Amino acid sequence: MKLNVFLSLFLISIFSEVSSQSINFVRNSDFELFSNCPNSVSQINNCLFWKNVDITSTSVLSTPDYLNICATSSSIYSPAIPTNWGGFQNPESGSGYAGIYTYLANKPNYREYIKQDLGISLVSGVTYQIAVSVNLADNSAYCSNNFGVCLSASDITINNNGAPYQVLNYLSPQLNGVMVSDTVNWTTLNSYFKSNGNERYLTIGNFVPDNNTTVVQNSNNDILGYLGAYYYVEDVSVSPFKLFEDVITLCDSNLVLNASICDGCDLSYTWTSLPIDSSVFGQEHSNSISVFPTVNTTYQVLIEDNNTNAIFFDEVYVEVINDCSCDIQIPNVFTPNSDGYNDFFYPVLKNIEAGEILIYNRWGNVVFYSDNIFEKWDGRNLNAVCPDGVYYYIINYTCSMNKMSKTIHGSVTKLK
């Protein structure tokens, strides 16, 4: 039985803690590449494709940092890695990371934001996953919630010319993270959203004012006296999201559809099938179901976040093919005389996905070889016609259903 599964995704909101996807639209996502190695803090613009949102001309009001292993500074404001002005931390990947304040106790509504132009707008109607890894610096006096990532249609800048600090609370970030207090390990924050088709600019920071931001005293000492929540930022990604593979092949077995997309979230699941599959009964409200369809069936799952009322819908069409056996039939004679009949030697394949063919003469010399099992032999060796007679073959192949590899050998007679 073969199952071809066609996936349709439709997402309307945010979830957390989900595995990453393969395509990433964020450039220099691990902060490894730079135009100049940083020699002090406040140099995020040295990191390729990343910029400070604050472009105030009189004096830059906020100063996000770029840290890299290339830095050799030993000053108190060192941007080196792993030991720097924020404490000690190795990169999660690559050789660099950014550093931003999401809160300062002695400067109301102080924020640091970093941004980049993705270089291309997202596709309307497609569901994307946002992911970012963060780590609370050892020397932070506080940790805070509301670590956010926002994708917008326009470039975001702050140009206050000496005005008070500005919180970008007019933006609606697609990711607004929980409080992260881990100073040892990197914590990955995830969310999902359905694109309007015009998002191109990515901004990272705290988009919520102090009166709605929760902070907790960190047990470590703030040796620099800034009294803030300072986070390292790594591995930023924006990727198309898929819950299932496009095609699933199943042979003589049940099919498990797992819709678990969030660890630790309060979610409700509702599964339906069309036509009705009785094997779904008793599993309608589970995060995964085990089914064994006997006819073509569409399975649908509706997921609701009980805290935010966010809705996620997915459906899978399952095409059932009853015969999934693996077989190979090989002729014992062929007549390559260009009359249009039986001019080629080739195996007749059933549910075989790959393989190779080797043909040799009675003296053991190879006259034909192909690593494409679907290629046909025309009775020639390097464009020279082989004499009539008996030839011997070895065929190695892999079954498409169970992925088992097999070998078959025998002989074929070439006649005029």
Short mmCIF file of C-alpha atoms in Angstrom, two decimals:
data_model
loop_
_atom_site.label_atom_id
_atom_site.label_comp_id
_atom_site.label_asym_id
_atom_site.label_seq_id
_atom_site.Cartn_x
_atom_site.Cartn_y
_atom_site.Cartn_z
CA MET A 1 0.00 0.00 0.00
CA LYS A 2 1.46 3.33 -1.07
CA LEU A 3 0.45 6.64 0.48
CA ASN A 4 0.99 9.91 -1.37
CA VAL A 5 0.44 12.73 1.08
CA PHE A 6 -0.26 16.24 -0.17
CA LEU A 7 0.19 18.95 2.39
CA SER A 8 -1.79 22.15 2.75
CA LEU A 9 -0.80 24.55 5.47
CA PHE A 10 -2.85 27.36 6.93
CA LEU A 11 -1.61 29.21 9.99
CA ILE A 12 -3.14 32.11 11.84
CA SER A 13 -0.90 32.77 14.84
CA ILE A 14 2.00 32.04 17.18
CA PHE A 15 3.43 28.96 18.90
CA SER A 16 6.71 28.16 20.66
CA GLU A 17 9.44 25.53 20.91
CA VAL A 18 9.25 23.89 17.47
CA SER A 19 11.94 22.32 15.34
CA SER A 20 13.68 24.50 12.77
CA GLN A 21 13.22 24.31 9.03
CA SER A 22 15.70 24.15 6.20
CA ILE A 23 15.39 27.39 4.18
CA ASN A 24 16.47 30.54 5.98
CA PHE A 25 15.83 34.00 4.53
CA VAL A 26 17.94 35.73 7.18
CA ARG A 27 21.36 36.68 5.85
CA ASN A 28 24.41 36.14 8.08
CA SER A 29 22.01 34.54 10.54
CA ASP A 30 24.79 33.44 12.92
CA PHE A 31 26.57 36.85 12.93
CA GLU A 32 29.77 35.28 11.64
CA LEU A 33 30.56 37.63 8.74
CA PHE A 34 31.80 41.17 9.26
CA SER A 35 33.21 44.15 7.39
CA ASN A 36 35.56 45.02 10.26
CA CYS A 37 36.39 43.05 13.36
CA PRO A 38 34.87 44.83 16.39
CA ASN A 39 37.36 46.48 18.77
CA SER A 40 34.81 47.75 21.28
CA VAL A 41 31.11 47.55 22.10
CA SER A 42 28.38 49.39 20.14
CA GLN A 43 29.60 48.17 16.73
CA ILE A 44 26.71 46.06 15.42
CA ASN A 45 27.03 47.86 12.07
CA ASN A 46 30.34 46.04 11.56
CA CYS A 47 28.38 42.80 11.19
CA LEU A 48 27.36 42.22 7.56
CA PHE A 49 23.65 42.80 6.84
CA TRP A 50 22.91 43.81 10.47
CA LYS A 51 22.31 47.42 11.53
CA ASN A 52 21.37 49.50 14.55
CA VAL A 53 17.78 50.73 14.31
CA ASP A 54 18.83 53.95 16.04
CA ILE A 55 20.25 56.41 13.49
CA THR A 56 19.92 59.54 15.67
CA SER A 57 22.35 62.05 14.17
CA THR A 58 23.25 64.09 17.26
CA SER A 59 24.18 61.11 19.39
CA VAL A 60 23.18 57.49 19.09
CA LEU A 61 20.76 56.87 21.93
CA SER A 62 21.01 53.07 21.90
CA THR A 63 24.09 51.00 21.23
CA PRO A 64 23.65 47.30 20.37
CA ASP A 65 26.87 45.30 20.28
CA TYR A 66 28.67 42.96 17.91
CA LEU A 67 30.91 40.32 19.47
CA ASN A 68 33.24 37.98 17.58
CA ILE A 69 36.12 35.61 18.29
CA CYS A 70 38.32 37.78 16.05
CA ALA A 71 38.33 40.53 18.69
CA THR A 72 41.45 40.75 20.87
CA SER A 73 40.52 43.64 23.16
CA SER A 74 41.10 43.01 26.86
CA SER A 75 39.39 46.20 28.07
CA ILE A 76 36.36 46.20 30.31
CA TYR A 77 34.26 46.83 27.17
CA SER A 78 35.78 43.95 25.24
CA PRO A 79 33.69 42.52 22.34
CA ALA A 80 35.72 39.30 22.35
CA ILE A 81 34.35 35.76 22.52
CA PRO A 82 34.00 33.78 24.72
CA THR A 83 34.94 36.28 27.47
CA ASN A 84 33.60 39.79 26.94
CA TRP A 85 32.08 42.70 28.77
CA GLY A 86 28.81 40.78 29.33
CA GLY A 87 30.43 37.68 30.79
CA PHE A 88 31.36 34.32 29.29
CA GLN A 89 29.54 32.59 26.42
CA ASN A 90 30.56 30.50 23.42
CA PRO A 91 28.63 30.97 20.16
CA GLU A 92 25.86 28.50 19.50
CA SER A 93 27.23 28.28 15.95
CA GLY A 94 29.76 30.18 13.87
CA SER A 95 32.08 32.69 15.47
CA GLY A 96 29.93 35.66 16.50
CA TYR A 97 26.76 36.93 18.10
CA ALA A 98 25.00 40.19 18.89
CA GLY A 99 24.25 41.74 22.27
CA ILE A 100 21.28 43.97 23.18
CA TYR A 101 19.63 45.44 26.25
CA THR A 102 15.90 44.74 26.57
CA TYR A 103 15.57 46.72 29.82
CA LEU A 104 17.51 49.21 31.97
CA ALA A 105 16.34 50.04 35.48
CA ASN A 106 17.99 53.47 35.58
CA LYS A 107 16.85 54.55 32.08
CA PRO A 108 13.08 54.20 31.65
CA ASN A 109 12.03 52.56 28.37
CA TYR A 110 15.62 52.23 27.16
CA ARG A 111 15.73 49.68 24.32
CA GLU A 112 18.30 48.37 21.87
CA TYR A 113 17.17 47.03 18.50
CA ILE A 114 18.99 45.37 15.63
CA LYS A 115 17.61 44.95 12.14
CA GLN A 116 18.25 43.72 8.60
CA ASP A 117 16.75 43.85 5.14
CA LEU A 118 16.02 40.27 4.03
CA GLY A 119 16.49 41.37 0.45
CA ILE A 120 13.19 39.79 -0.65
CA SER A 121 9.57 40.03 0.45
CA LEU A 122 7.86 36.97 1.88
CA VAL A 123 5.17 35.19 -0.13
CA SER A 124 1.54 35.98 0.65
CA GLY A 125 -0.41 33.16 2.28
CA VAL A 126 2.66 31.09 3.15
CA THR A 127 3.24 30.11 6.77
CA TYR A 128 6.68 30.96 8.14
CA GLN A 129 8.55 29.98 11.29
CA ILE A 130 10.64 32.55 13.15
CA ALA A 131 13.39 31.27 15.43
CA VAL A 132 16.08 33.02 17.46
CA SER A 133 18.52 31.78 20.09
CA VAL A 134 19.15 33.98 23.13
CA ASN A 135 21.29 33.77 26.26
CA LEU A 136 21.19 35.99 29.33
CA ALA A 137 24.64 37.50 29.89
CA ASP A 138 26.38 36.62 33.17
CA ASN A 139 26.73 40.28 34.16
CA SER A 140 23.03 41.13 33.74
CA ALA A 141 21.34 42.50 36.84
CA TYR A 142 17.92 41.45 35.50
CA CYS A 143 16.19 39.11 33.09
CA SER A 144 13.06 40.20 31.21
CA ASN A 145 10.30 38.85 29.06
CA ASN A 146 9.05 40.25 25.73
CA PHE A 147 12.11 39.38 23.65
CA GLY A 148 10.60 40.00 20.24
CA VAL A 149 11.13 39.63 16.51
CA CYS A 150 9.10 41.74 14.08
CA LEU A 151 8.81 41.41 10.31
CA SER A 152 7.49 44.53 8.61
CA ALA A 153 6.87 45.93 5.15
CA SER A 154 8.97 49.05 5.77
CA ASP A 155 12.42 49.69 7.19
CA ILE A 156 12.30 50.62 10.88
CA THR A 157 14.45 53.47 12.20
CA ILE A 158 14.69 55.63 15.31
CA ASN A 159 15.83 59.22 14.79
CA ASN A 160 14.90 61.20 17.88
CA ASN A 161 17.59 63.89 17.75
CA GLY A 162 18.08 63.86 21.48
CA ALA A 163 14.49 63.05 22.49
CA PRO A 164 13.75 60.45 25.21
CA TYR A 165 14.28 56.79 24.50
CA GLN A 166 11.74 55.25 22.14
CA VAL A 167 9.97 51.90 22.46
CA LEU A 168 8.76 50.54 19.13
CA ASN A 169 5.40 49.64 20.65
CA TYR A 170 3.54 50.63 17.50
CA LEU A 171 4.86 47.44 15.89
CA SER A 172 3.24 44.02 16.34
CA PRO A 173 6.05 41.45 16.60
CA GLN A 174 5.28 38.00 15.25
CA LEU A 175 7.45 36.57 18.04
CA ASN A 176 7.14 37.85 21.59
CA GLY A 177 9.10 35.54 23.83
CA VAL A 178 8.80 34.34 27.39
CA MET A 179 11.31 35.32 30.06
CA VAL A 180 14.74 33.76 29.52
CA SER A 181 16.96 33.48 32.60
CA ASP A 182 19.50 30.84 31.49
CA THR A 183 23.06 32.23 31.55
CA VAL A 184 24.67 28.90 30.58
CA ASN A 185 22.73 27.46 27.66
CA TRP A 186 21.25 29.02 24.54
CA THR A 187 17.44 29.16 24.56
CA THR A 188 15.60 28.97 21.23
CA LEU A 189 12.39 30.99 20.87
CA ASN A 190 10.00 30.12 18.04
CA SER A 191 6.78 31.42 16.57
CA TYR A 192 4.70 31.11 13.42
CA PHE A 193 2.71 33.48 11.26
CA LYS A 194 0.91 33.61 7.95
CA SER A 195 2.52 36.17 5.63
CA ASN A 196 0.62 39.09 4.13
CA GLY A 197 3.14 39.04 1.30
CA ASN A 198 4.92 42.34 2.00
CA GLU A 199 7.16 41.54 4.98
CA ARG A 200 10.81 42.22 4.16
CA TYR A 201 12.46 43.96 7.12
CA LEU A 202 13.36 42.14 10.34
CA THR A 203 13.78 43.89 13.70
CA ILE A 204 14.81 42.31 17.02
CA GLY A 205 14.32 43.73 20.53
CA ASN A 206 11.73 44.43 23.23
CA PHE A 207 8.67 46.10 21.69
CA VAL A 208 6.78 46.52 24.98
CA PRO A 209 7.10 49.53 27.37
CA ASP A 210 8.46 49.09 30.89
CA ASN A 211 5.02 49.14 32.51
CA ASN A 212 4.10 45.92 30.65
CA THR A 213 7.53 44.26 30.79
CA THR A 214 8.20 41.80 33.60
CA VAL A 215 11.72 41.79 35.04
CA VAL A 216 13.30 39.58 37.68
CA GLN A 217 16.49 40.21 39.62
CA ASN A 218 19.32 38.03 38.34
CA SER A 219 21.43 36.24 40.93
CA ASN A 220 24.66 37.30 39.24
CA ASN A 221 26.36 40.62 39.93
CA ASP A 222 26.15 43.49 37.47
CA ILE A 223 29.83 44.41 37.67
CA LEU A 224 29.39 47.36 35.29
CA GLY A 225 26.49 48.86 37.19
CA TYR A 226 24.12 49.20 34.22
CA LEU A 227 21.22 47.54 36.08
CA GLY A 228 19.79 45.98 32.94
CA ALA A 229 18.70 42.82 31.13
CA TYR A 230 21.38 42.13 28.52
CA TYR A 231 20.99 39.26 26.05
CA TYR A 232 23.26 37.63 23.52
CA VAL A 233 21.51 36.94 20.19
CA GLU A 234 22.35 34.08 17.79
CA ASP A 235 21.01 31.95 14.92
CA VAL A 236 18.09 34.01 13.67
CA SER A 237 15.91 32.32 11.06
CA VAL A 238 12.79 32.96 9.01
CA SER A 239 11.77 29.80 7.17
CA PRO A 240 8.73 28.36 5.37
CA PHE A 241 6.99 26.02 7.78
CA LYS A 242 5.72 22.52 7.10
CA LEU A 243 4.15 20.18 9.61
CA PHE A 244 4.39 17.07 7.41
CA GLU A 245 6.54 16.02 4.48
CA ASP A 246 5.01 16.59 1.07
CA VAL A 247 5.03 12.87 0.26
CA ILE A 248 4.88 9.95 2.66
CA THR A 249 5.23 6.39 1.40
CA LEU A 250 3.67 3.65 3.50
CA CYS A 251 3.64 -0.09 2.77
CA ASP A 252 1.66 -2.66 4.75
CA SER A 253 1.74 -0.61 7.91
CA ASN A 254 -0.23 1.97 9.84
CA LEU A 255 0.33 5.70 9.36
CA VAL A 256 1.08 7.95 12.33
CA LEU A 257 0.15 11.61 11.86
CA ASN A 258 1.80 13.70 14.56
CA ALA A 259 0.55 17.26 14.96
CA SER A 260 2.51 18.06 18.11
CA ILE A 261 3.88 21.54 17.39
CA CYS A 262 4.42 23.02 20.83
CA ASP A 263 6.15 21.67 23.94
CA GLY A 264 4.53 22.92 27.12
CA CYS A 265 1.69 24.83 25.42
CA ASP A 266 -1.97 24.43 26.37
CA LEU A 267 -3.40 23.19 23.07
CA SER A 268 -6.59 21.44 21.98
CA TYR A 269 -6.66 19.08 18.97
CA THR A 270 -9.60 18.00 16.80
CA TRP A 271 -9.09 15.41 14.05
CA THR A 272 -11.61 14.60 11.31
CA SER A 273 -11.48 12.42 8.20
CA LEU A 274 -13.32 12.32 4.88
CA PRO A 275 -14.63 9.75 4.17
CA ILE A 276 -15.00 8.77 7.80
CA ASP A 277 -12.20 6.49 8.98
CA SER A 278 -13.25 4.53 12.03
CA SER A 279 -9.62 4.18 13.14
CA VAL A 280 -9.71 7.88 14.09
CA PHE A 281 -12.41 7.19 16.70
CA GLY A 282 -11.04 7.56 20.21
CA GLN A 283 -8.11 9.67 18.96
CA GLU A 284 -10.01 12.79 17.85
CA HIS A 285 -8.47 14.97 20.57
CA SER A 286 -4.93 13.56 20.65
CA ASN A 287 -1.88 15.37 19.33
CA SER A 288 -1.17 12.37 17.08
CA ILE A 289 -3.27 9.63 15.52
CA SER A 290 -2.47 6.18 14.17
CA VAL A 291 -4.56 5.20 11.14
CA PHE A 292 -4.69 2.45 8.51
CA PRO A 293 -6.79 3.78 5.60
CA THR A 294 -8.13 1.33 3.03
CA VAL A 295 -9.45 3.99 0.64
CA ASN A 296 -8.27 7.47 -0.35
CA THR A 297 -8.83 9.64 2.71
CA THR A 298 -8.37 13.28 3.74
CA TYR A 299 -7.31 13.78 7.35
CA GLN A 300 -7.76 17.21 8.92
CA VAL A 301 -6.51 18.58 12.22
CA LEU A 302 -7.59 21.77 13.96
CA ILE A 303 -5.30 23.03 16.73
CA GLU A 304 -6.33 25.76 19.14
CA ASP A 305 -4.19 27.55 21.70
CA ASN A 306 -6.36 27.67 24.80
CA ASN A 307 -4.55 30.76 26.10
CA THR A 308 -4.54 32.94 22.98
CA ASN A 309 -7.35 31.31 20.92
CA ALA A 310 -4.87 31.07 18.03
CA ILE A 311 -5.96 28.56 15.39
CA PHE A 312 -3.86 26.25 13.23
CA PHE A 313 -5.39 24.09 10.49
CA ASP A 314 -3.73 21.38 8.43
CA GLU A 315 -5.03 18.66 6.14
CA VAL A 316 -3.39 15.65 4.53
CA TYR A 317 -4.71 13.76 1.52
CA VAL A 318 -3.81 10.07 1.60
CA GLU A 319 -3.90 8.10 -1.65
CA VAL A 320 -4.03 4.36 -1.05
CA ILE A 321 -2.40 1.98 -3.54
CA ASN A 322 -3.03 -1.62 -2.59
CA ASP A 323 -0.15 -3.35 -4.41
CA CYS A 324 3.18 -2.26 -3.03
CA SER A 325 5.27 -5.35 -3.73
CA CYS A 326 8.79 -5.00 -5.14
CA ASP A 327 9.51 -7.05 -8.26
CA ILE A 328 11.89 -7.22 -11.23
CA GLN A 329 11.41 -9.16 -14.47
CA ILE A 330 14.39 -9.72 -16.78
CA PRO A 331 14.21 -10.99 -20.39
CA ASN A 332 16.52 -13.81 -21.47
CA VAL A 333 16.90 -12.72 -25.12
CA PHE A 334 16.85 -9.51 -27.14
CA THR A 335 17.38 -8.62 -30.84
CA PRO A 336 18.97 -5.17 -31.35
CA ASN A 337 18.45 -5.01 -35.15
CA SER A 338 16.64 -1.67 -35.23
CA ASP A 339 13.33 -3.15 -36.37
CA GLY A 340 11.53 -1.50 -33.48
CA TYR A 341 10.89 -4.74 -31.63
CA ASN A 342 12.90 -6.02 -28.70
CA ASP A 343 15.84 -3.78 -29.63
CA PHE A 344 17.01 -3.16 -26.04
CA PHE A 345 17.84 -5.18 -22.97
CA TYR A 346 16.38 -3.76 -19.76
CA PRO A 347 14.64 -5.05 -16.63
CA VAL A 348 10.92 -4.48 -16.13
CA LEU A 349 10.63 -2.85 -12.71
CA LYS A 350 7.86 -2.63 -10.15
CA ASN A 351 8.22 -0.36 -7.11
CA ILE A 352 11.99 -0.09 -7.53
CA GLU A 353 13.54 3.35 -7.03
CA ALA A 354 17.26 2.95 -7.75
CA GLY A 355 19.92 0.53 -8.86
CA GLU A 356 22.78 -0.27 -11.22
CA ILE A 357 23.34 -2.68 -14.12
CA LEU A 358 26.60 -4.40 -15.08
CA ILE A 359 26.87 -6.60 -18.19
CA TYR A 360 29.96 -8.58 -19.18
CA ASN A 361 30.90 -11.11 -21.86
CA ARG A 362 32.00 -14.73 -21.51
CA TRP A 363 35.62 -13.63 -20.96
CA GLY A 364 34.61 -11.45 -18.02
CA ASN A 365 35.05 -8.11 -19.80
CA VAL A 366 32.52 -5.40 -18.95
CA VAL A 367 30.61 -4.31 -22.05
CA PHE A 368 27.97 -2.13 -20.36
CA TYR A 369 27.55 -0.38 -17.01
CA SER A 370 25.05 2.16 -15.72
CA ASP A 371 24.25 3.45 -12.25
CA ASN A 372 20.77 4.23 -13.58
CA ILE A 373 18.70 1.06 -13.43
CA PHE A 374 16.24 2.57 -15.91
CA GLU A 375 18.88 2.87 -18.66
CA LYS A 376 18.62 0.38 -21.54
CA TRP A 377 21.46 -1.55 -23.26
CA ASP A 378 21.47 -1.43 -27.06
CA GLY A 379 23.96 -4.28 -27.53
CA ARG A 380 26.96 -1.99 -28.04
CA ASN A 381 30.22 -1.47 -26.19
CA LEU A 382 31.61 2.05 -26.66
CA ASN A 383 29.56 2.40 -29.88
CA ALA A 384 30.92 -0.88 -31.27
CA VAL A 385 28.36 -3.61 -31.94
CA CYS A 386 28.92 -6.58 -29.66
CA PRO A 387 28.88 -10.03 -31.30
CA ASP A 388 25.86 -12.25 -30.87
CA GLY A 389 26.03 -14.68 -28.00
CA VAL A 390 25.40 -15.09 -24.29
CA TYR A 391 26.11 -12.18 -21.91
CA TYR A 392 25.96 -12.11 -18.14
CA TYR A 393 24.45 -9.42 -15.89
CA ILE A 394 24.55 -8.32 -12.29
CA ILE A 395 21.77 -5.97 -11.18
CA ASN A 396 21.72 -4.25 -7.78
CA TYR A 397 18.49 -2.48 -6.85
CA THR A 398 16.58 -0.86 -3.98
CA CYS A 399 12.88 -1.36 -3.33
CA SER A 400 11.01 1.92 -3.04
CA MET A 401 8.66 0.74 -0.29
CA ASN A 402 10.83 -0.95 2.33
CA LYS A 403 14.18 0.47 1.09
CA MET A 404 15.70 -3.04 1.04
CA SER A 405 18.67 -3.56 -1.29
CA LYS A 406 18.89 -6.71 -3.39
CA THR A 407 21.11 -8.27 -6.06
CA ILE A 408 20.11 -10.46 -8.98
CA HIS A 409 22.31 -12.05 -11.63
CA GLY A 410 21.78 -14.18 -14.73
CA SER A 411 22.35 -14.32 -18.48
CA VAL A 412 20.80 -12.88 -21.63
CA THR A 413 21.27 -13.95 -25.25
CA LYS A 414 21.88 -11.36 -27.94
CA LEU A 415 20.57 -12.30 -31.40
CA LYS A 416 20.26 -10.46 -34.70
#
